[in-house]
């Protein structure tokens, strides 16, 4: 269906459904990425109807709203999205809705602390979930919004918030200690399919290089592959990583380029970058995703 028709339909459904909700119905919350879905689920639990638009392995940079999504968005009381132009193809849809219940979770963060980027219209790197402290702030922001929407569940949401940020704090401490114990500083070089890990690198002391740049919307060229293969050889990088939401072929081409120069580099495993693992698995949660990534990185590079 044509994009503008979508937008017209959204406006129609959205404005006609407003204020018709029965008081005993649960709040309809729609989220974009799997990371945001997991966060909102941890706070809202059984007290909201939660619909995540994107599943495991889905690339948010390229994701387009389907007809089903348009219906979900139209019926939503609150929509949480990442913002900073992560969901590049959904921006127009959200902007046309012009509704205060459409909430960019990145609003929780002070923009001056973010990593700048010329590749995004926002001018910032949108991969904010890889900084655990940011995720703690986002959790607080989401909790406030849910309390505002369902005030009688305040105590439950506050308790869920307290439990969850305790787990996030423990996660951060565990990551620091595993990296400190297992990976000498000169081995902390992370080469991945696209530049999703800059906040991870800044948090945990890694030099980070992505083959495709910050958005998967730009394909890696032959020159990028040659330049990065020279870097890998020079720095004696042992392993490079594919990502679950990006096709493997770019990283395989990079490995082939390094091998063709008589050097050896392995593919150290698959990292979750812009989407979590399958729902219902450990990697399908933010905490499980982070543990998987760190274990994979440390085991391949040490
Ligand atoms: Zn990305």
PDB file of C-alpha atoms and ligand atoms in Angstrom:
ATOM      1  CA  UNK A   1       0.000   0.000   0.000  1.00  0.00           C
ATOM      2  CA  UNK A   2       1.177   3.500  -0.696  1.00  0.00           C
ATOM      3  CA  UNK A   3       2.924   5.258   2.182  1.00  0.00           C
ATOM      4  CA  UNK A   4       0.666   8.308   2.207  1.00  0.00           C
ATOM      5  CA  UNK A   5      -2.419   6.164   2.219  1.00  0.00           C
ATOM      6  CA  UNK A   6      -1.063   4.460   5.363  1.00  0.00           C
ATOM      7  CA  UNK A   7      -0.619   7.790   7.006  1.00  0.00           C
ATOM      8  CA  UNK A   8      -4.130   8.873   6.063  1.00  0.00           C
ATOM      9  CA  UNK A   9      -5.538   5.647   7.505  1.00  0.00           C
ATOM     10  CA  UNK A  10      -3.535   6.040  10.691  1.00  0.00           C
ATOM     11  CA  UNK A  11      -4.844   9.553  11.255  1.00  0.00           C
ATOM     12  CA  UNK A  12      -8.404   8.422  10.611  1.00  0.00           C
ATOM     13  CA  UNK A  13      -8.357   5.399  12.897  1.00  0.00           C
ATOM     14  CA  UNK A  14      -6.292   7.106  15.549  1.00  0.00           C
ATOM     15  CA  UNK A  15      -8.505  10.110  15.973  1.00  0.00           C
ATOM     16  CA  UNK A  16     -11.769   8.214  15.705  1.00  0.00           C
ATOM     17  CA  UNK A  17     -10.773   5.653  18.362  1.00  0.00           C
ATOM     18  CA  UNK A  18      -9.615   8.217  20.889  1.00  0.00           C
ATOM     19  CA  UNK A  19     -11.477   8.397  24.166  1.00  0.00           C
ATOM     20  CA  UNK A  20     -13.637   5.379  23.406  1.00  0.00           C
ATOM     21  CA  UNK A  21     -11.778   3.057  25.730  1.00  0.00           C
ATOM     22  CA  UNK A  22     -13.753   1.338  28.452  1.00  0.00           C
ATOM     23  CA  UNK A  23     -12.369   2.111  31.891  1.00  0.00           C
ATOM     24  CA  UNK A  24     -11.870  -1.548  32.840  1.00  0.00           C
ATOM     25  CA  UNK A  25      -9.805  -2.344  29.737  1.00  0.00           C
ATOM     26  CA  UNK A  26      -6.038  -2.655  29.964  1.00  0.00           C
ATOM     27  CA  UNK A  27      -3.859   0.032  28.424  1.00  0.00           C
ATOM     28  CA  UNK A  28      -2.687  -0.839  24.892  1.00  0.00           C
ATOM     29  CA  UNK A  29       1.039  -0.256  24.651  1.00  0.00           C
ATOM     30  CA  UNK A  30       2.917  -0.663  21.371  1.00  0.00           C
ATOM     31  CA  UNK A  31       6.705  -0.785  21.172  1.00  0.00           C
ATOM     32  CA  UNK A  32       9.059  -0.902  18.199  1.00  0.00           C
ATOM     33  CA  UNK A  33      12.292  -2.835  18.897  1.00  0.00           C
ATOM     34  CA  UNK A  34      12.612  -6.014  20.962  1.00  0.00           C
ATOM     35  CA  UNK A  35      14.847  -4.175  23.478  1.00  0.00           C
ATOM     36  CA  UNK A  36      12.091  -1.661  24.221  1.00  0.00           C
ATOM     37  CA  UNK A  37       9.434  -4.395  24.325  1.00  0.00           C
ATOM     38  CA  UNK A  38      11.480  -6.271  26.938  1.00  0.00           C
ATOM     39  CA  UNK A  39      11.988  -3.147  29.059  1.00  0.00           C
ATOM     40  CA  UNK A  40       8.308  -2.163  29.026  1.00  0.00           C
ATOM     41  CA  UNK A  41       7.296  -5.757  29.833  1.00  0.00           C
ATOM     42  CA  UNK A  42       9.559  -5.732  32.888  1.00  0.00           C
ATOM     43  CA  UNK A  43       7.751  -2.681  34.299  1.00  0.00           C
ATOM     44  CA  UNK A  44       4.188  -2.997  32.990  1.00  0.00           C
ATOM     45  CA  UNK A  45       3.965  -6.776  33.346  1.00  0.00           C
ATOM     46  CA  UNK A  46       0.441  -8.170  33.258  1.00  0.00           C
ATOM     47  CA  UNK A  47      -1.182  -4.766  33.738  1.00  0.00           C
ATOM     48  CA  UNK A  48      -0.835  -3.661  30.118  1.00  0.00           C
ATOM     49  CA  UNK A  49      -1.548  -5.173  26.693  1.00  0.00           C
ATOM     50  CA  UNK A  50       1.879  -5.062  25.106  1.00  0.00           C
ATOM     51  CA  UNK A  51       2.508  -5.447  21.365  1.00  0.00           C
ATOM     52  CA  UNK A  52       6.039  -5.279  19.970  1.00  0.00           C
ATOM     53  CA  UNK A  53       6.135  -4.484  16.256  1.00  0.00           C
ATOM     54  CA  UNK A  54       9.577  -5.918  15.510  1.00  0.00           C
ATOM     55  CA  UNK A  55      10.580  -9.479  16.262  1.00  0.00           C
ATOM     56  CA  UNK A  56      13.903 -11.200  16.772  1.00  0.00           C
ATOM     57  CA  UNK A  57      16.402 -10.748  13.946  1.00  0.00           C
ATOM     58  CA  UNK A  58      14.577  -7.694  12.576  1.00  0.00           C
ATOM     59  CA  UNK A  59      16.653  -4.696  11.506  1.00  0.00           C
ATOM     60  CA  UNK A  60      15.035  -1.464  12.790  1.00  0.00           C
ATOM     61  CA  UNK A  61      16.963   0.746  10.327  1.00  0.00           C
ATOM     62  CA  UNK A  62      15.145  -0.883   7.406  1.00  0.00           C
ATOM     63  CA  UNK A  63      11.838  -1.797   9.037  1.00  0.00           C
ATOM     64  CA  UNK A  64       8.643  -0.594   7.343  1.00  0.00           C
ATOM     65  CA  UNK A  65       5.186  -0.557   8.927  1.00  0.00           C
ATOM     66  CA  UNK A  66       2.896  -3.312   7.668  1.00  0.00           C
ATOM     67  CA  UNK A  67      -0.885  -2.984   7.456  1.00  0.00           C
ATOM     68  CA  UNK A  68      -1.145  -4.938  10.706  1.00  0.00           C
ATOM     69  CA  UNK A  69       1.267  -2.508  12.380  1.00  0.00           C
ATOM     70  CA  UNK A  70      -0.830   0.437  11.292  1.00  0.00           C
ATOM     71  CA  UNK A  71      -3.857  -1.088  13.032  1.00  0.00           C
ATOM     72  CA  UNK A  72      -1.823  -1.778  16.191  1.00  0.00           C
ATOM     73  CA  UNK A  73      -0.471   1.775  16.220  1.00  0.00           C
ATOM     74  CA  UNK A  74      -3.939   3.186  15.675  1.00  0.00           C
ATOM     75  CA  UNK A  75      -5.309   1.252  18.646  1.00  0.00           C
ATOM     76  CA  UNK A  76      -2.395   2.118  20.945  1.00  0.00           C
ATOM     77  CA  UNK A  77      -2.785   4.273  24.026  1.00  0.00           C
ATOM     78  CA  UNK A  78       0.977   4.701  24.285  1.00  0.00           C
ATOM     79  CA  UNK A  79       3.683   4.042  21.685  1.00  0.00           C
ATOM     80  CA  UNK A  80       7.283   3.718  22.838  1.00  0.00           C
ATOM     81  CA  UNK A  81       9.972   3.971  20.169  1.00  0.00           C
ATOM     82  CA  UNK A  82      13.732   4.510  20.271  1.00  0.00           C
ATOM     83  CA  UNK A  83      13.975   7.773  18.360  1.00  0.00           C
ATOM     84  CA  UNK A  84      17.259   9.382  17.166  1.00  0.00           C
ATOM     85  CA  UNK A  85      16.189   8.065  13.747  1.00  0.00           C
ATOM     86  CA  UNK A  86      16.897   4.431  14.645  1.00  0.00           C
ATOM     87  CA  UNK A  87      13.557   3.465  13.122  1.00  0.00           C
ATOM     88  CA  UNK A  88      14.391   5.355   9.935  1.00  0.00           C
ATOM     89  CA  UNK A  89      11.389   4.220   7.905  1.00  0.00           C
ATOM     90  CA  UNK A  90       8.861   4.703  10.715  1.00  0.00           C
ATOM     91  CA  UNK A  91       9.765   8.319  11.469  1.00  0.00           C
ATOM     92  CA  UNK A  92       7.262   9.725   8.988  1.00  0.00           C
ATOM     93  CA  UNK A  93       4.515   7.505  10.346  1.00  0.00           C
ATOM     94  CA  UNK A  94       5.161   8.702  13.913  1.00  0.00           C
ATOM     95  CA  UNK A  95       5.530  12.341  12.945  1.00  0.00           C
ATOM     96  CA  UNK A  96       2.199  12.322  11.151  1.00  0.00           C
ATOM     97  CA  UNK A  97       0.487  11.013  14.282  1.00  0.00           C
ATOM     98  CA  UNK A  98       1.434  14.169  16.175  1.00  0.00           C
ATOM     99  CA  UNK A  99       0.207  12.676  19.389  1.00  0.00           C
ATOM    100  CA  UNK A 100       1.785  13.200  22.785  1.00  0.00           C
ATOM    101  CA  UNK A 101       1.383   9.525  23.593  1.00  0.00           C
ATOM    102  CA  UNK A 102       4.043   8.698  20.996  1.00  0.00           C
ATOM    103  CA  UNK A 103       7.153   8.614  23.139  1.00  0.00           C
ATOM    104  CA  UNK A 104      10.794   8.395  22.091  1.00  0.00           C
ATOM    105  CA  UNK A 105      12.615   6.628  24.938  1.00  0.00           C
ATOM    106  CA  UNK A 106      15.813   8.497  23.984  1.00  0.00           C
ATOM    107  CA  UNK A 107      14.135  11.625  25.421  1.00  0.00           C
ATOM    108  CA  UNK A 108      15.204  10.252  28.809  1.00  0.00           C
ATOM    109  CA  UNK A 109      18.835  11.040  27.976  1.00  0.00           C
ATOM    110  CA  UNK A 110      20.828  14.260  27.952  1.00  0.00           C
ATOM    111  CA  UNK A 111      21.725  14.710  24.265  1.00  0.00           C
ATOM    112  CA  UNK A 112      25.079  16.261  25.210  1.00  0.00           C
ATOM    113  CA  UNK A 113      26.222  12.912  26.569  1.00  0.00           C
ATOM    114  CA  UNK A 114      25.380  10.982  23.378  1.00  0.00           C
ATOM    115  CA  UNK A 115      27.844   9.991  20.676  1.00  0.00           C
ATOM    116  CA  UNK A 116      27.466  12.290  17.669  1.00  0.00           C
ATOM    117  CA  UNK A 117      26.951  10.942  14.187  1.00  0.00           C
ATOM    118  CA  UNK A 118      26.684  12.575  10.806  1.00  0.00           C
ATOM    119  CA  UNK A 119      24.981   9.464   9.379  1.00  0.00           C
ATOM    120  CA  UNK A 120      21.666  10.033  11.123  1.00  0.00           C
ATOM    121  CA  UNK A 121      19.269  12.925  10.656  1.00  0.00           C
ATOM    122  CA  UNK A 122      19.179  13.114  14.462  1.00  0.00           C
ATOM    123  CA  UNK A 123      22.980  13.759  14.471  1.00  0.00           C
ATOM    124  CA  UNK A 124      23.343  11.133  17.199  1.00  0.00           C
ATOM    125  CA  UNK A 125      24.219   7.465  17.301  1.00  0.00           C
ATOM    126  CA  UNK A 126      20.881   5.813  18.179  1.00  0.00           C
ATOM    127  CA  UNK A 127      22.231   2.508  19.626  1.00  0.00           C
ATOM    128  CA  UNK A 128      21.738   3.749  23.191  1.00  0.00           C
ATOM    129  CA  UNK A 129      20.752   0.388  24.747  1.00  0.00           C
ATOM    130  CA  UNK A 130      24.408  -0.681  24.794  1.00  0.00           C
ATOM    131  CA  UNK A 131      25.070   1.741  27.638  1.00  0.00           C
ATOM    132  CA  UNK A 132      23.568   0.095  30.730  1.00  0.00           C
ATOM    133  CA  UNK A 133      23.432   3.408  32.622  1.00  0.00           C
ATOM    134  CA  UNK A 134      21.354   4.882  29.809  1.00  0.00           C
ATOM    135  CA  UNK A 135      19.066   1.861  29.944  1.00  0.00           C
ATOM    136  CA  UNK A 136      18.580   2.440  33.681  1.00  0.00           C
ATOM    137  CA  UNK A 137      17.543   6.043  32.920  1.00  0.00           C
ATOM    138  CA  UNK A 138      15.216   4.871  30.165  1.00  0.00           C
ATOM    139  CA  UNK A 139      13.670   2.357  32.581  1.00  0.00           C
ATOM    140  CA  UNK A 140      12.935   5.182  35.011  1.00  0.00           C
ATOM    141  CA  UNK A 141      11.402   7.291  32.226  1.00  0.00           C
ATOM    142  CA  UNK A 142       9.157   4.442  31.026  1.00  0.00           C
ATOM    143  CA  UNK A 143       8.094   3.751  34.634  1.00  0.00           C
ATOM    144  CA  UNK A 144       7.070   7.400  35.123  1.00  0.00           C
ATOM    145  CA  UNK A 145       5.001   7.327  31.945  1.00  0.00           C
ATOM    146  CA  UNK A 146       3.243   4.088  32.870  1.00  0.00           C
ATOM    147  CA  UNK A 147       2.457   5.438  36.360  1.00  0.00           C
ATOM    148  CA  UNK A 148       1.025   8.585  34.821  1.00  0.00           C
ATOM    149  CA  UNK A 149      -1.179   6.439  32.558  1.00  0.00           C
ATOM    150  CA  UNK A 150      -2.286   3.942  35.254  1.00  0.00           C
ATOM    151  CA  UNK A 151      -1.904   5.749  38.608  1.00  0.00           C
ATOM    152  CA  UNK A 152      -3.543   2.980  40.654  1.00  0.00           C
ATOM    153  CA  UNK A 153      -0.697   0.590  39.747  1.00  0.00           C
ATOM    154  CA  UNK A 154       1.958   3.029  40.987  1.00  0.00           C
ATOM    155  CA  UNK A 155       3.227   0.815  43.814  1.00  0.00           C
ATOM    156  CA  UNK A 156       3.534  -2.229  41.542  1.00  0.00           C
ATOM    157  CA  UNK A 157       5.342  -0.326  38.788  1.00  0.00           C
ATOM    158  CA  UNK A 158       7.702   1.263  41.320  1.00  0.00           C
ATOM    159  CA  UNK A 159       8.490  -2.128  42.780  1.00  0.00           C
ATOM    160  CA  UNK A 160       9.057  -3.619  39.291  1.00  0.00           C
ATOM    161  CA  UNK A 161      11.313  -0.658  38.533  1.00  0.00           C
ATOM    162  CA  UNK A 162      13.368  -1.143  41.703  1.00  0.00           C
ATOM    163  CA  UNK A 163      13.798  -4.873  40.995  1.00  0.00           C
ATOM    164  CA  UNK A 164      14.754  -4.342  37.392  1.00  0.00           C
ATOM    165  CA  UNK A 165      17.320  -1.594  37.898  1.00  0.00           C
ATOM    166  CA  UNK A 166      18.930  -3.735  40.590  1.00  0.00           C
ATOM    167  CA  UNK A 167      19.346  -6.479  37.957  1.00  0.00           C
ATOM    168  CA  UNK A 168      20.720  -3.971  35.440  1.00  0.00           C
ATOM    169  CA  UNK A 169      23.247  -2.733  38.005  1.00  0.00           C
ATOM    170  CA  UNK A 170      24.356  -6.322  38.657  1.00  0.00           C
ATOM    171  CA  UNK A 171      24.628  -6.936  34.905  1.00  0.00           C
ATOM    172  CA  UNK A 172      26.915  -3.943  34.462  1.00  0.00           C
ATOM    173  CA  UNK A 173      29.175  -5.021  37.334  1.00  0.00           C
ATOM    174  CA  UNK A 174      29.344  -8.590  35.975  1.00  0.00           C
ATOM    175  CA  UNK A 175      30.315  -7.378  32.489  1.00  0.00           C
ATOM    176  CA  UNK A 176      33.067  -5.155  33.877  1.00  0.00           C
ATOM    177  CA  UNK A 177      34.537  -7.986  35.906  1.00  0.00           C
ATOM    178  CA  UNK A 178      34.458 -10.610  33.118  1.00  0.00           C
ATOM    179  CA  UNK A 179      36.171  -8.192  30.717  1.00  0.00           C
ATOM    180  CA  UNK A 180      38.754  -7.101  33.300  1.00  0.00           C
ATOM    181  CA  UNK A 181      39.547 -10.706  34.250  1.00  0.00           C
ATOM    182  CA  UNK A 182      39.601 -12.279  30.798  1.00  0.00           C
ATOM    183  CA  UNK A 183      40.567  -9.750  28.165  1.00  0.00           C
ATOM    184  CA  UNK A 184      43.810  -7.715  28.171  1.00  0.00           C
ATOM    185  CA  UNK A 185      43.378  -4.115  26.988  1.00  0.00           C
ATOM    186  CA  UNK A 186      45.191  -4.636  23.643  1.00  0.00           C
ATOM    187  CA  UNK A 187      42.705  -7.373  22.721  1.00  0.00           C
ATOM    188  CA  UNK A 188      39.654  -5.174  23.221  1.00  0.00           C
ATOM    189  CA  UNK A 189      38.974  -4.507  19.547  1.00  0.00           C
ATOM    190  CA  UNK A 190      35.480  -5.248  18.322  1.00  0.00           C
ATOM    191  CA  UNK A 191      34.903  -5.597  14.571  1.00  0.00           C
ATOM    192  CA  UNK A 192      31.246  -6.140  13.603  1.00  0.00           C
ATOM    193  CA  UNK A 193      28.929  -5.885  10.600  1.00  0.00           C
ATOM    194  CA  UNK A 194      27.676  -2.379  11.399  1.00  0.00           C
ATOM    195  CA  UNK A 195      28.533   0.300  13.936  1.00  0.00           C
ATOM    196  CA  UNK A 196      26.035  -0.635  16.652  1.00  0.00           C
ATOM    197  CA  UNK A 197      28.552  -1.012  19.447  1.00  0.00           C
ATOM    198  CA  UNK A 198      30.021   2.470  19.993  1.00  0.00           C
ATOM    199  CA  UNK A 199      28.233   2.936  23.331  1.00  0.00           C
ATOM    200  CA  UNK A 200      29.330  -0.567  24.349  1.00  0.00           C
ATOM    201  CA  UNK A 201      32.894   0.352  23.414  1.00  0.00           C
ATOM    202  CA  UNK A 202      32.796   3.590  25.369  1.00  0.00           C
ATOM    203  CA  UNK A 203      31.293   1.858  28.431  1.00  0.00           C
ATOM    204  CA  UNK A 204      33.643  -1.114  28.535  1.00  0.00           C
ATOM    205  CA  UNK A 205      36.857   0.162  26.941  1.00  0.00           C
ATOM    206  CA  UNK A 206      36.732  -1.376  23.456  1.00  0.00           C
ATOM    207  CA  UNK A 207      37.884   0.095  20.195  1.00  0.00           C
ATOM    208  CA  UNK A 208      34.891  -0.510  17.907  1.00  0.00           C
ATOM    209  CA  UNK A 209      34.787  -0.698  14.121  1.00  0.00           C
ATOM    210  CA  UNK A 210      31.701  -1.509  12.060  1.00  0.00           C
ATOM    211  CA  UNK A 211      32.011  -2.507   8.433  1.00  0.00           C
ATOM    212  CA  UNK A 212      28.759  -0.904   7.301  1.00  0.00           C
ATOM    213  CA  UNK A 213      28.798   2.299   9.292  1.00  0.00           C
ATOM    214  CA  UNK A 214      26.112   3.273  11.726  1.00  0.00           C
ATOM    215  CA  UNK A 215      23.101   2.316   9.670  1.00  0.00           C
ATOM    216  CA  UNK A 216      22.630  -0.855   7.685  1.00  0.00           C
ATOM    217  CA  UNK A 217      20.914   1.321   5.062  1.00  0.00           C
ATOM    218  CA  UNK A 218      24.391   1.985   3.594  1.00  0.00           C
ATOM    219  CA  UNK A 219      26.055  -1.061   2.047  1.00  0.00           C
ATOM    220  CA  UNK A 220      29.747  -1.672   2.643  1.00  0.00           C
ATOM    221  CA  UNK A 221      31.868  -1.059  -0.450  1.00  0.00           C
ATOM    222  CA  UNK A 222      35.041  -2.783  -1.669  1.00  0.00           C
ATOM    223  CA  UNK A 223      37.110   0.080  -0.253  1.00  0.00           C
ATOM    224  CA  UNK A 224      35.576  -0.350   3.223  1.00  0.00           C
ATOM    225  CA  UNK A 225      36.439  -4.060   3.128  1.00  0.00           C
ATOM    226  CA  UNK A 226      40.041  -3.377   2.046  1.00  0.00           C
ATOM    227  CA  UNK A 227      40.571  -0.659   4.650  1.00  0.00           C
ATOM    228  CA  UNK A 228      39.161  -2.734   7.473  1.00  0.00           C
ATOM    229  CA  UNK A 229      41.089  -5.875   6.457  1.00  0.00           C
ATOM    230  CA  UNK A 230      44.327  -3.851   6.640  1.00  0.00           C
ATOM    231  CA  UNK A 231      43.313  -2.653  10.121  1.00  0.00           C
ATOM    232  CA  UNK A 232      42.602  -6.237  11.274  1.00  0.00           C
ATOM    233  CA  UNK A 233      46.012  -7.409  10.072  1.00  0.00           C
ATOM    234  CA  UNK A 234      47.836  -4.429  11.581  1.00  0.00           C
ATOM    235  CA  UNK A 235      46.164  -4.830  14.988  1.00  0.00           C
ATOM    236  CA  UNK A 236      46.377  -8.628  14.848  1.00  0.00           C
ATOM    237  CA  UNK A 237      42.650  -9.011  15.566  1.00  0.00           C
ATOM    238  CA  UNK A 238      41.805 -12.682  16.192  1.00  0.00           C
ATOM    239  CA  UNK A 239      38.076 -12.658  15.531  1.00  0.00           C
ATOM    240  CA  UNK A 240      35.316 -10.612  13.914  1.00  0.00           C
ATOM    241  CA  UNK A 241      31.583 -10.900  14.508  1.00  0.00           C
ATOM    242  CA  UNK A 242      28.384 -11.295  12.541  1.00  0.00           C
ATOM    243  CA  UNK A 243      25.150  -9.798  13.833  1.00  0.00           C
ATOM    244  CA  UNK A 244      21.768 -11.492  14.127  1.00  0.00           C
ATOM    245  CA  UNK A 245      19.906  -8.661  12.386  1.00  0.00           C
ATOM    246  CA  UNK A 246      22.387  -8.080   9.529  1.00  0.00           C
ATOM    247  CA  UNK A 247      23.122 -10.512   6.639  1.00  0.00           C
ATOM    248  CA  UNK A 248      26.363 -12.494   7.189  1.00  0.00           C
ATOM    249  CA  UNK A 249      27.801 -11.895   3.732  1.00  0.00           C
ATOM    250  CA  UNK A 250      29.555  -8.594   4.522  1.00  0.00           C
ATOM    251  CA  UNK A 251      31.525 -10.058   7.418  1.00  0.00           C
ATOM    252  CA  UNK A 252      32.299 -13.182   5.348  1.00  0.00           C
ATOM    253  CA  UNK A 253      33.653 -10.936   2.594  1.00  0.00           C
ATOM    254  CA  UNK A 254      35.843  -9.205   5.170  1.00  0.00           C
ATOM    255  CA  UNK A 255      37.134 -12.536   6.470  1.00  0.00           C
ATOM    256  CA  UNK A 256      37.923 -13.630   2.888  1.00  0.00           C
ATOM    257  CA  UNK A 257      39.827 -10.361   2.265  1.00  0.00           C
ATOM    258  CA  UNK A 258      41.963 -10.876   5.388  1.00  0.00           C
ATOM    259  CA  UNK A 259      42.581 -14.551   4.523  1.00  0.00           C
ATOM    260  CA  UNK A 260      43.572 -13.654   0.963  1.00  0.00           C
ATOM    261  CA  UNK A 261      46.472 -11.642   2.397  1.00  0.00           C
ATOM    262  CA  UNK A 262      47.742 -14.743   4.198  1.00  0.00           C
ATOM    263  CA  UNK A 263      46.374 -13.788   7.612  1.00  0.00           C
ATOM    264  CA  UNK A 264      43.895 -15.687   9.683  1.00  0.00           C
ATOM    265  CA  UNK A 265      40.798 -14.203  11.280  1.00  0.00           C
ATOM    266  CA  UNK A 266      37.884 -16.273  12.550  1.00  0.00           C
ATOM    267  CA  UNK A 267      34.220 -15.398  12.794  1.00  0.00           C
ATOM    268  CA  UNK A 268      33.882 -15.290  16.558  1.00  0.00           C
ATOM    269  CA  UNK A 269      30.134 -15.858  16.633  1.00  0.00           C
ATOM    270  CA  UNK A 270      26.923 -13.919  16.226  1.00  0.00           C
ATOM    271  CA  UNK A 271      26.113 -10.871  18.334  1.00  0.00           C
ATOM    272  CA  UNK A 272      22.708  -9.387  19.003  1.00  0.00           C
ATOM    273  CA  UNK A 273      22.963  -5.773  17.964  1.00  0.00           C
ATOM    274  CA  UNK A 274      19.691  -4.129  16.988  1.00  0.00           C
ATOM    275  CA  UNK A 275      17.351  -6.973  18.013  1.00  0.00           C
ATOM    276  CA  UNK A 276      17.214  -9.485  20.857  1.00  0.00           C
ATOM    277  CA  UNK A 277      17.111 -13.278  20.422  1.00  0.00           C
ATOM    278  CA  UNK A 278      13.918 -15.311  20.055  1.00  0.00           C
ATOM    279  CA  UNK A 279      11.098 -14.552  22.465  1.00  0.00           C
ATOM    280  CA  UNK A 280      10.981 -17.051  25.327  1.00  0.00           C
ATOM    281  CA  UNK A 281      14.743 -17.723  25.289  1.00  0.00           C
ATOM    282  CA  UNK A 282      17.364 -16.204  27.607  1.00  0.00           C
ATOM    283  CA  UNK A 283      18.791 -14.196  24.691  1.00  0.00           C
ATOM    284  CA  UNK A 284      15.285 -12.895  24.087  1.00  0.00           C
ATOM    285  CA  UNK A 285      15.759 -10.590  27.089  1.00  0.00           C
ATOM    286  CA  UNK A 286      17.954  -7.497  27.312  1.00  0.00           C
ATOM    287  CA  UNK A 287      20.014  -8.982  30.150  1.00  0.00           C
ATOM    288  CA  UNK A 288      20.407 -12.371  28.419  1.00  0.00           C
ATOM    289  CA  UNK A 289      21.355 -10.639  25.156  1.00  0.00           C
ATOM    290  CA  UNK A 290      24.071  -8.617  26.888  1.00  0.00           C
ATOM    291  CA  UNK A 291      25.491 -11.693  28.658  1.00  0.00           C
ATOM    292  CA  UNK A 292      25.510 -13.653  25.398  1.00  0.00           C
ATOM    293  CA  UNK A 293      27.300 -10.834  23.565  1.00  0.00           C
ATOM    294  CA  UNK A 294      29.958 -10.335  26.231  1.00  0.00           C
ATOM    295  CA  UNK A 295      30.642 -14.071  26.592  1.00  0.00           C
ATOM    296  CA  UNK A 296      30.874 -14.456  22.811  1.00  0.00           C
ATOM    297  CA  UNK A 297      33.225 -11.475  22.474  1.00  0.00           C
ATOM    298  CA  UNK A 298      35.482 -12.466  25.371  1.00  0.00           C
ATOM    299  CA  UNK A 299      35.710 -16.138  24.330  1.00  0.00           C
ATOM    300  CA  UNK A 300      36.616 -15.276  20.737  1.00  0.00           C
ATOM    301  CA  UNK A 301      39.137 -12.514  21.461  1.00  0.00           C
ATOM    302  CA  UNK A 302      40.998 -13.790  24.534  1.00  0.00           C
TER     303      UNK A 302
HETATM  304 ZN1  LIG B   1      22.033  -0.337  14.036  1.00  0.00          ZN
END
